C-alpha cells in the first residue's frame, strides 16, 4: 500500500510518495475505473499533481502510473458525443497538460500495464521515460473511431519510433506489444514483477541523466538515419501508406488524415504539426464517419447488456463441448472452441464424413500456418483438443452440445431427442440452424429451457458474429452463459428472437431481392455490385450470392414457395440460373464466371439472358442510377429492420447494426443500416420507401414503426434509449 503524504488531489488522481527512506519520488496514480479514460476531471487532476511536484524541491523524480487493470485507454470517448451534440465545448484538450509534463525539470517516468491507447499513449510519450510490463500494449487506435490522435501523438510518435512505424500505427490503429515498443525506442525498459517498484528504481537510475523532451528529439538512430526520415524515403513511405489505406480502409477519411499529419511532422515544426493535427482532428470528430464508428464502439459493448437479464444472473459452467456434424459449419465451430482452449467432441454420422470433416479442419489450420497467422505449435495443440467420434458416448461429460447437421426439422428433432437422452442435466443444448424454429426443435426435448440457437456465420472460425437465438423457454442462465461464452470465443454475441432467418438473414432476403429486381429491370449485374461496393459494402450482393451458393436460397425458396402470397412480384433470375446449373463459385459460374482462383469475371451472356427473360415477363427495361441501386437495397434492409424491431425480434436498433457490421460486411463508418437511416433522416427514408411502395407494390409497404418515427421526427437510436429507459 502506498502511503499518502500529500492530500489526495481528488479520487481520480492521487499523489503519494515512495516509501523508501529518501521519499524523493512522487507517484501520481490515475484511478478512473474501469479503464482510466482521460475525462476532463482526470486531466485537471494530473495537471494539479504535476504543478505540485514541480514546486517541491524535495522531489527528484515522478512516476505516473494507472490503478486497476490498465494504464490509460485514451481520452474519454463519451466526451466526444457531448462535444459534437453541442452539450460540451471543445477545449484545448490534453495538449497543454502534455507540454506541462514534458517541461517538468525532473524526470517523469511513465509506468505502463494493460493498454496505453490513444490519449494514454500520447500522455506516456510526453513523459521523459517509459517503462512497461512485458504484456502491455501501446497504440493509437483513434482511426478506428474515425478520428486521429488529437494530443500530439502524430508528432511525438515519429520522433520516438521513426516515420514508417508511426504512420502505420496512426493510420491503421493496431497496437504493438511492449516488447516491440522496446525495440523501437518507445519504451525504455521492461519491468518483470512489480511495476511500481520497478518504475521507482528506474527513476533513481536515470535521475542524474539530462532530460529529453520528446518534442525536441530528432536524434540519429543506429543506421545513421534520422527518425524523422529523409525526404526521398519519406515520400515512398507515405505513398505506400496512402495506397494501403485506399484498399484496406476503403472509404474512410481518418486514415488519410492521420497520414497527412504524420507527414507534416517531417516538414513542419512540432508546434505547426500540432496545429494541423488539431484542425484535422476537429474535422474528423464532427464527421458522420466518426459518429458512426463511435456508435459502433459503444454498440458492440451495449449488445452484451440484455435489459431483462440482470448482470448478476448465474452463469452455467462451460468447460467442454460437443459438436454434432463436421460439415462446413460444424468443423468451423469445432475450430472456434478449440482455438479458445475448449476440449471438443466432434461427432459425425459415418466414418467418411468424419474423415472429410477432419481433413477440412486440418487444411484450414494449415493455410493459417502458411499465411503466418498461426504457429504450427498452436495448431498442433488445438488439433489435440478435437476428439472425433461416431457415437454419443462421452456426451454425458460435456457442458454444452452444439448441433450443426443438415438443415431439416425432422433430423434436428431426432438429434435433439438424442441429446436430451445423453447429455447431463444442466447441459446447454444449442442448434446452429439458420432458418428453423428453435421452439419446435426444443419441443423434441424434455428441457426446452436448456435449448438455444447459436447461429454462427460462415466461415465460423473467421466471422465475428454470433446470433444467439432466444427460444420461448430458453432460461436466463442459458442466455447469459451463451452471451458470455461469445466473448471467450472472440465473437460478438447478439441476442435475437426466434423467426425465420432471425435478424441478419431475414433482412438480407429483401436486400438481395431488390438487387435481383434491379437487374431484372435493366441494371447490369456489375453496376449493382459496384454501387453497393462503392457505398462501402465488403462485396456486392450478386457476388455475395455467388460466394454463398445460389442453390442454397433456391432450395429454401422451393421449400417455402407455398407460403408466398400470390400476385406479389418475386425475383426469378437467380432460380433460372440455378436451373442452368449456375450455382455460383462452387460450379465456376453464377452471376459471374470464375477463373481457377475464384476471381469473378463479368459474363455479358448472363446480363443478356436476364434481359431476355425480363422482357418476356413484361418487365420494362430502363437505365438505373447508382443512387437508386443503393436506396433500393439499403432501404429494403432498413424497412425490414424496422419490422424486426417492432416485433421484438431485435431488442434495439443497435443490435441490428452490430449484426450487420460483423456478419454482413456493412461499412463500419456508416454505423450499420439503422444508424445510417438515422443519418440520412427517417423522414427522407420513409418518403422514398413510400415512393417505392407506389412504384413497386406491396413488398415496399412502409413498416409502421418507420412511419411513426418519421412523423414524430425521431430516430432509431432514440428508440434504443427509450427502450433502455423502459428496461
Ligand atoms: N472512453 C470511455 N469509455 C471507455 C473507453 C474510453 N476510451 N475505453 C473503454 N471504455 C469503456 C467501455 O465502453 C466499457 O464500458 P461498459 O463497461 O460500460 O460497457 C468499459 O470501458 C470496459 O471496456 P471494454 O469492455 O472494451 O473492456 P476490455 O477489457 O475488453 O478492453 C480496451 C479494454 C482494450 C482498453 C478497450 O476498451 C478499448 O480498446 N478502448 C478504446 C481505446 C481507444 O479507442 N482509445 C482512443 C480513444 S480516443 C483518444 O484517445 C483521442 C486522443 O487522441 C485525444
Ligand atoms: P453440411 O452439409 O456442410 O454439414 C452437415 C453435416 O452434418 C454433414 O457432414 C453430415 O454428415 C452431418 N450429419 C448429418 N446427420 C448427422 C448425425 N445424425 N450425426 C452427426 N452428423 C450428422 O451443412 P452446413 O452448411 O455445415 O450446415 C449445418 C447447419 O448450419 C445447418 O443447420 C445450416 O442451416 C446451418 N448454417 C449453415 C451456414 C452455411 O453457410 N453453410 C451458415 C449458418 C448456419
PDB file of C-alpha atoms in Angstrom, residues 85-300:
ATOM      1  CA  UNK A  85     -24.020  17.392 -29.995  1.00  0.00           C
ATOM      2  CA  UNK A  86     -23.185  20.828 -28.585  1.00  0.00           C
ATOM      3  CA  UNK A  87     -23.580  19.733 -24.947  1.00  0.00           C
ATOM      4  CA  UNK A  88     -19.909  20.448 -24.187  1.00  0.00           C
ATOM      5  CA  UNK A  89     -17.345  22.829 -25.611  1.00  0.00           C
ATOM      6  CA  UNK A  90     -14.247  21.533 -27.350  1.00  0.00           C
ATOM      7  CA  UNK A  91     -11.454  22.817 -25.109  1.00  0.00           C
ATOM      8  CA  UNK A  92      -7.713  22.715 -25.551  1.00  0.00           C
ATOM      9  CA  UNK A  93      -7.878  19.051 -24.543  1.00  0.00           C
ATOM     10  CA  UNK A  94      -4.788  17.248 -23.440  1.00  0.00           C
ATOM     11  CA  UNK A  95      -2.203  19.268 -25.350  1.00  0.00           C
ATOM     12  CA  UNK A  96      -1.328  21.839 -22.636  1.00  0.00           C
ATOM     13  CA  UNK A  97      -1.060  19.103 -19.982  1.00  0.00           C
ATOM     14  CA  UNK A  98       1.382  17.175 -22.129  1.00  0.00           C
ATOM     15  CA  UNK A  99       3.573  20.252 -22.630  1.00  0.00           C
ATOM     16  CA  UNK A 100       3.426  20.820 -18.877  1.00  0.00           C
ATOM     17  CA  UNK A 101       4.614  17.240 -18.203  1.00  0.00           C
ATOM     18  CA  UNK A 102       7.375  17.463 -20.786  1.00  0.00           C
ATOM     19  CA  UNK A 103       8.587  20.749 -19.251  1.00  0.00           C
ATOM     20  CA  UNK A 104       8.885  19.390 -15.693  1.00  0.00           C
ATOM     21  CA  UNK A 105      12.525  19.821 -14.684  1.00  0.00           C
ATOM     22  CA  UNK A 106      12.818  16.390 -13.068  1.00  0.00           C
ATOM     23  CA  UNK A 107      12.382  13.069 -14.789  1.00  0.00           C
ATOM     24  CA  UNK A 108       8.811  11.890 -15.316  1.00  0.00           C
ATOM     25  CA  UNK A 109       8.736   8.115 -15.750  1.00  0.00           C
ATOM     26  CA  UNK A 110       5.509   6.664 -17.111  1.00  0.00           C
ATOM     27  CA  UNK A 111       4.785   3.125 -15.939  1.00  0.00           C
ATOM     28  CA  UNK A 112       2.556   1.144 -18.298  1.00  0.00           C
ATOM     29  CA  UNK A 113       0.498  -2.007 -17.809  1.00  0.00           C
ATOM     30  CA  UNK A 114      -2.598  -3.148 -19.730  1.00  0.00           C
ATOM     31  CA  UNK A 115      -3.180  -0.636 -22.523  1.00  0.00           C
ATOM     32  CA  UNK A 116      -1.642   2.743 -23.275  1.00  0.00           C
ATOM     33  CA  UNK A 117      -4.038   3.706 -26.035  1.00  0.00           C
ATOM     34  CA  UNK A 118      -4.842   6.962 -27.787  1.00  0.00           C
ATOM     35  CA  UNK A 119      -4.508   9.846 -25.342  1.00  0.00           C
ATOM     36  CA  UNK A 120      -2.949   7.341 -22.925  1.00  0.00           C
ATOM     37  CA  UNK A 121      -0.017   6.746 -25.246  1.00  0.00           C
ATOM     38  CA  UNK A 122       0.171  10.440 -26.066  1.00  0.00           C
ATOM     39  CA  UNK A 123       0.448  11.190 -22.365  1.00  0.00           C
ATOM     40  CA  UNK A 124       3.075   8.489 -21.953  1.00  0.00           C
ATOM     41  CA  UNK A 125       5.125   9.985 -24.790  1.00  0.00           C
ATOM     42  CA  UNK A 126       5.171  13.351 -23.038  1.00  0.00           C
ATOM     43  CA  UNK A 127       6.952  11.689 -20.117  1.00  0.00           C
ATOM     44  CA  UNK A 128      10.743  11.627 -20.271  1.00  0.00           C
ATOM     45  CA  UNK A 129      10.893   7.831 -19.957  1.00  0.00           C
ATOM     46  CA  UNK A 130       8.532   4.896 -20.312  1.00  0.00           C
ATOM     47  CA  UNK A 131       8.737   1.535 -18.607  1.00  0.00           C
ATOM     48  CA  UNK A 132       6.233  -1.256 -19.167  1.00  0.00           C
ATOM     49  CA  UNK A 133       5.298  -4.766 -18.150  1.00  0.00           C
ATOM     50  CA  UNK A 134       6.032  -7.248 -20.956  1.00  0.00           C
ATOM     51  CA  UNK A 135       2.391  -7.912 -21.875  1.00  0.00           C
ATOM     52  CA  UNK A 136       1.393  -4.245 -22.080  1.00  0.00           C
ATOM     53  CA  UNK A 137       0.030  -2.910 -25.370  1.00  0.00           C
ATOM     54  CA  UNK A 138       0.633   0.513 -26.865  1.00  0.00           C
ATOM     55  CA  UNK A 139      -1.297   2.048 -29.728  1.00  0.00           C
ATOM     56  CA  UNK A 140      -3.017   4.953 -31.416  1.00  0.00           C
ATOM     57  CA  UNK A 141      -6.369   3.357 -32.263  1.00  0.00           C
ATOM     58  CA  UNK A 142      -8.168   6.670 -32.940  1.00  0.00           C
ATOM     59  CA  UNK A 143      -8.674   5.962 -36.662  1.00  0.00           C
ATOM     60  CA  UNK A 144     -10.953   3.101 -35.682  1.00  0.00           C
ATOM     61  CA  UNK A 145     -13.205   5.729 -34.135  1.00  0.00           C
ATOM     62  CA  UNK A 146     -12.994   7.864 -37.282  1.00  0.00           C
ATOM     63  CA  UNK A 147     -10.662  10.409 -35.671  1.00  0.00           C
ATOM     64  CA  UNK A 148      -6.896  10.865 -35.443  1.00  0.00           C
ATOM     65  CA  UNK A 149      -4.625  11.273 -32.424  1.00  0.00           C
ATOM     66  CA  UNK A 150      -5.505  14.684 -31.036  1.00  0.00           C
ATOM     67  CA  UNK A 151      -2.872  15.381 -28.390  1.00  0.00           C
ATOM     68  CA  UNK A 152       0.363  15.492 -30.335  1.00  0.00           C
ATOM     69  CA  UNK A 153       0.541  11.749 -30.975  1.00  0.00           C
ATOM     70  CA  UNK A 154       1.137  12.207 -34.675  1.00  0.00           C
ATOM     71  CA  UNK A 155       4.084  14.500 -33.882  1.00  0.00           C
ATOM     72  CA  UNK A 156       5.697  12.725 -30.924  1.00  0.00           C
ATOM     73  CA  UNK A 157       5.337   9.143 -32.156  1.00  0.00           C
ATOM     74  CA  UNK A 158       7.535   9.548 -35.280  1.00  0.00           C
ATOM     75  CA  UNK A 159      10.167  11.226 -33.109  1.00  0.00           C
ATOM     76  CA  UNK A 160      10.318   8.053 -30.998  1.00  0.00           C
ATOM     77  CA  UNK A 161       9.674   5.169 -33.384  1.00  0.00           C
ATOM     78  CA  UNK A 162      10.505   6.612 -36.795  1.00  0.00           C
ATOM     79  CA  UNK A 163       8.253   7.720 -39.599  1.00  0.00           C
ATOM     80  CA  UNK A 164       7.362   4.335 -41.117  1.00  0.00           C
ATOM     81  CA  UNK A 165       6.168   2.765 -37.872  1.00  0.00           C
ATOM     82  CA  UNK A 166       4.424   5.939 -36.720  1.00  0.00           C
ATOM     83  CA  UNK A 167       2.425   6.256 -39.907  1.00  0.00           C
ATOM     84  CA  UNK A 168       1.459   2.593 -39.695  1.00  0.00           C
ATOM     85  CA  UNK A 169       0.342   2.890 -36.069  1.00  0.00           C
ATOM     86  CA  UNK A 170      -1.578   6.137 -36.570  1.00  0.00           C
ATOM     87  CA  UNK A 171      -3.198   5.170 -39.888  1.00  0.00           C
ATOM     88  CA  UNK A 172      -4.054   1.534 -39.158  1.00  0.00           C
ATOM     89  CA  UNK A 173      -4.712   1.874 -35.444  1.00  0.00           C
ATOM     90  CA  UNK A 174      -3.346  -1.542 -34.385  1.00  0.00           C
ATOM     91  CA  UNK A 175      -1.441  -1.767 -31.100  1.00  0.00           C
ATOM     92  CA  UNK A 176       2.090  -3.056 -30.629  1.00  0.00           C
ATOM     93  CA  UNK A 177       3.410  -5.102 -27.731  1.00  0.00           C
ATOM     94  CA  UNK A 178       5.726  -3.710 -25.083  1.00  0.00           C
ATOM     95  CA  UNK A 179       8.492  -5.927 -26.495  1.00  0.00           C
ATOM     96  CA  UNK A 180       8.175  -4.327 -29.904  1.00  0.00           C
ATOM     97  CA  UNK A 181       7.905  -0.899 -28.295  1.00  0.00           C
ATOM     98  CA  UNK A 182      11.196  -1.566 -26.504  1.00  0.00           C
ATOM     99  CA  UNK A 183      12.922  -2.433 -29.768  1.00  0.00           C
ATOM    100  CA  UNK A 184      11.530   0.684 -31.413  1.00  0.00           C
ATOM    101  CA  UNK A 185      12.567   3.015 -28.592  1.00  0.00           C
ATOM    102  CA  UNK A 186       9.032   3.790 -27.484  1.00  0.00           C
ATOM    103  CA  UNK A 187       9.629   2.016 -24.183  1.00  0.00           C
ATOM    104  CA  UNK A 188      12.928   2.344 -22.314  1.00  0.00           C
ATOM    105  CA  UNK A 189      12.773  -0.727 -20.098  1.00  0.00           C
ATOM    106  CA  UNK A 190      10.561  -3.747 -19.499  1.00  0.00           C
ATOM    107  CA  UNK A 191       9.733  -4.442 -15.882  1.00  0.00           C
ATOM    108  CA  UNK A 192       9.195  -8.010 -14.754  1.00  0.00           C
ATOM    109  CA  UNK A 193       7.444  -8.255 -11.400  1.00  0.00           C
ATOM    110  CA  UNK A 194       6.090  -5.243  -9.535  1.00  0.00           C
ATOM    111  CA  UNK A 195       5.690  -2.372 -11.975  1.00  0.00           C
ATOM    112  CA  UNK A 196       5.621   0.446  -9.462  1.00  0.00           C
ATOM    113  CA  UNK A 197       8.714  -0.758  -7.620  1.00  0.00           C
ATOM    114  CA  UNK A 198      10.493  -1.241 -10.949  1.00  0.00           C
ATOM    115  CA  UNK A 199       9.499   2.222 -12.136  1.00  0.00           C
ATOM    116  CA  UNK A 200      10.728   3.851  -8.916  1.00  0.00           C
ATOM    117  CA  UNK A 201      14.047   2.006  -9.163  1.00  0.00           C
ATOM    118  CA  UNK A 202      14.334   3.042 -12.807  1.00  0.00           C
ATOM    119  CA  UNK A 203      13.620   6.689 -11.916  1.00  0.00           C
ATOM    120  CA  UNK A 204      16.506   6.632  -9.443  1.00  0.00           C
ATOM    121  CA  UNK A 205      18.839   5.095 -12.033  1.00  0.00           C
ATOM    122  CA  UNK A 206      18.220   7.861 -14.538  1.00  0.00           C
ATOM    123  CA  UNK A 207      17.782  10.743 -12.077  1.00  0.00           C
ATOM    124  CA  UNK A 208      21.165  12.243 -12.898  1.00  0.00           C
ATOM    125  CA  UNK A 209      20.802  11.997 -16.662  1.00  0.00           C
ATOM    126  CA  UNK A 210      19.898  15.074 -18.732  1.00  0.00           C
ATOM    127  CA  UNK A 211      16.189  15.283 -19.512  1.00  0.00           C
ATOM    128  CA  UNK A 212      14.927  14.545 -23.011  1.00  0.00           C
ATOM    129  CA  UNK A 213      11.777  16.219 -24.229  1.00  0.00           C
ATOM    130  CA  UNK A 214      10.176  14.041 -26.882  1.00  0.00           C
ATOM    131  CA  UNK A 215       9.038  17.048 -28.891  1.00  0.00           C
ATOM    132  CA  UNK A 216      12.656  18.155 -29.242  1.00  0.00           C
ATOM    133  CA  UNK A 217      14.020  14.739 -30.128  1.00  0.00           C
ATOM    134  CA  UNK A 218      15.328  14.114 -33.570  1.00  0.00           C
ATOM    135  CA  UNK A 219      18.452  12.148 -32.827  1.00  0.00           C
ATOM    136  CA  UNK A 220      20.087   9.699 -35.148  1.00  0.00           C
ATOM    137  CA  UNK A 221      19.485   6.027 -34.738  1.00  0.00           C
ATOM    138  CA  UNK A 222      21.988   3.279 -35.244  1.00  0.00           C
ATOM    139  CA  UNK A 223      21.758   3.093 -39.003  1.00  0.00           C
ATOM    140  CA  UNK A 224      22.557   6.802 -39.222  1.00  0.00           C
ATOM    141  CA  UNK A 225      19.100   7.646 -40.433  1.00  0.00           C
ATOM    142  CA  UNK A 226      17.124  10.259 -38.597  1.00  0.00           C
ATOM    143  CA  UNK A 227      13.884   9.078 -37.019  1.00  0.00           C
ATOM    144  CA  UNK A 228      12.045  11.780 -38.863  1.00  0.00           C
ATOM    145  CA  UNK A 229      13.482  10.335 -42.049  1.00  0.00           C
ATOM    146  CA  UNK A 230      14.925  11.692 -45.239  1.00  0.00           C
ATOM    147  CA  UNK A 231      12.710  13.235 -47.927  1.00  0.00           C
ATOM    148  CA  UNK A 232      13.047  10.596 -50.694  1.00  0.00           C
ATOM    149  CA  UNK A 233      12.374   7.689 -48.360  1.00  0.00           C
ATOM    150  CA  UNK A 234       9.548   9.509 -46.645  1.00  0.00           C
ATOM    151  CA  UNK A 235       7.845  10.154 -49.976  1.00  0.00           C
ATOM    152  CA  UNK A 236       7.674   6.452 -50.726  1.00  0.00           C
ATOM    153  CA  UNK A 237       6.588   5.576 -47.149  1.00  0.00           C
ATOM    154  CA  UNK A 238       3.655   7.982 -47.318  1.00  0.00           C
ATOM    155  CA  UNK A 239       2.687   6.969 -50.865  1.00  0.00           C
ATOM    156  CA  UNK A 240       2.603   3.315 -49.808  1.00  0.00           C
ATOM    157  CA  UNK A 241       0.607   4.170 -46.677  1.00  0.00           C
ATOM    158  CA  UNK A 242      -1.969   6.073 -48.743  1.00  0.00           C
ATOM    159  CA  UNK A 243      -2.304   3.248 -51.222  1.00  0.00           C
ATOM    160  CA  UNK A 244      -2.801   0.752 -48.417  1.00  0.00           C
ATOM    161  CA  UNK A 245      -5.393   2.988 -46.741  1.00  0.00           C
ATOM    162  CA  UNK A 246      -7.336   3.270 -50.001  1.00  0.00           C
ATOM    163  CA  UNK A 247      -7.625  -0.506 -50.278  1.00  0.00           C
ATOM    164  CA  UNK A 248      -7.688  -1.762 -46.679  1.00  0.00           C
ATOM    165  CA  UNK A 249      -9.716   1.089 -45.164  1.00  0.00           C
ATOM    166  CA  UNK A 250     -11.703   1.904 -48.279  1.00  0.00           C
ATOM    167  CA  UNK A 251     -13.989   4.905 -47.921  1.00  0.00           C
ATOM    168  CA  UNK A 252     -12.625   6.042 -44.549  1.00  0.00           C
ATOM    169  CA  UNK A 253     -11.319   9.556 -44.150  1.00  0.00           C
ATOM    170  CA  UNK A 254      -9.483   9.288 -40.818  1.00  0.00           C
ATOM    171  CA  UNK A 255      -6.569   7.099 -42.023  1.00  0.00           C
ATOM    172  CA  UNK A 256      -5.796   9.577 -44.795  1.00  0.00           C
ATOM    173  CA  UNK A 257      -5.962  12.473 -42.347  1.00  0.00           C
ATOM    174  CA  UNK A 258      -3.624  10.599 -39.974  1.00  0.00           C
ATOM    175  CA  UNK A 259      -1.129  10.057 -42.802  1.00  0.00           C
ATOM    176  CA  UNK A 260      -1.245  13.757 -43.733  1.00  0.00           C
ATOM    177  CA  UNK A 261      -0.468  14.811 -40.191  1.00  0.00           C
ATOM    178  CA  UNK A 262       2.358  12.323 -39.621  1.00  0.00           C
ATOM    179  CA  UNK A 263       3.784  13.549 -42.910  1.00  0.00           C
ATOM    180  CA  UNK A 264       3.544  17.091 -41.561  1.00  0.00           C
ATOM    181  CA  UNK A 265       5.824  16.040 -38.686  1.00  0.00           C
ATOM    182  CA  UNK A 266       8.596  15.552 -41.251  1.00  0.00           C
ATOM    183  CA  UNK A 267       8.139  19.021 -42.777  1.00  0.00           C
ATOM    184  CA  UNK A 268       6.848  21.357 -40.078  1.00  0.00           C
ATOM    185  CA  UNK A 269       7.902  22.348 -36.594  1.00  0.00           C
ATOM    186  CA  UNK A 270       6.362  20.467 -33.681  1.00  0.00           C
ATOM    187  CA  UNK A 271       4.029  23.398 -32.954  1.00  0.00           C
ATOM    188  CA  UNK A 272       2.888  23.738 -36.581  1.00  0.00           C
ATOM    189  CA  UNK A 273       2.393  19.977 -36.798  1.00  0.00           C
ATOM    190  CA  UNK A 274       0.211  20.089 -33.682  1.00  0.00           C
ATOM    191  CA  UNK A 275      -1.858  22.904 -35.165  1.00  0.00           C
ATOM    192  CA  UNK A 276      -2.560  20.856 -38.269  1.00  0.00           C
ATOM    193  CA  UNK A 277      -3.324  17.844 -36.082  1.00  0.00           C
ATOM    194  CA  UNK A 278      -5.883  19.907 -34.132  1.00  0.00           C
ATOM    195  CA  UNK A 279      -7.528  21.119 -37.319  1.00  0.00           C
ATOM    196  CA  UNK A 280      -7.891  17.661 -38.880  1.00  0.00           C
ATOM    197  CA  UNK A 281      -8.842  16.113 -35.537  1.00  0.00           C
ATOM    198  CA  UNK A 282     -11.751  18.582 -35.353  1.00  0.00           C
ATOM    199  CA  UNK A 283     -12.846  17.883 -38.927  1.00  0.00           C
ATOM    200  CA  UNK A 284     -12.800  14.141 -38.289  1.00  0.00           C
ATOM    201  CA  UNK A 285     -14.562  14.426 -34.935  1.00  0.00           C
ATOM    202  CA  UNK A 286     -17.528  16.273 -36.423  1.00  0.00           C
ATOM    203  CA  UNK A 287     -17.800  13.913 -39.415  1.00  0.00           C
ATOM    204  CA  UNK A 288     -20.646  11.429 -39.831  1.00  0.00           C
ATOM    205  CA  UNK A 289     -17.995   8.720 -40.090  1.00  0.00           C
ATOM    206  CA  UNK A 290     -16.672   9.332 -36.615  1.00  0.00           C
ATOM    207  CA  UNK A 291     -20.151   9.483 -35.098  1.00  0.00           C
ATOM    208  CA  UNK A 292     -20.950   6.153 -36.781  1.00  0.00           C
ATOM    209  CA  UNK A 293     -17.739   4.478 -35.620  1.00  0.00           C
ATOM    210  CA  UNK A 294     -18.212   5.686 -32.051  1.00  0.00           C
ATOM    211  CA  UNK A 295     -21.760   4.317 -32.221  1.00  0.00           C
ATOM    212  CA  UNK A 296     -20.244   1.000 -33.336  1.00  0.00           C
ATOM    213  CA  UNK A 297     -17.690   1.055 -30.468  1.00  0.00           C
ATOM    214  CA  UNK A 298     -20.287   1.571 -27.751  1.00  0.00           C
ATOM    215  CA  UNK A 299     -22.820  -0.584 -29.620  1.00  0.00           C
ATOM    216  CA  UNK A 300     -20.515  -3.575 -29.546  1.00  0.00           C
TER     217      UNK A 300
END
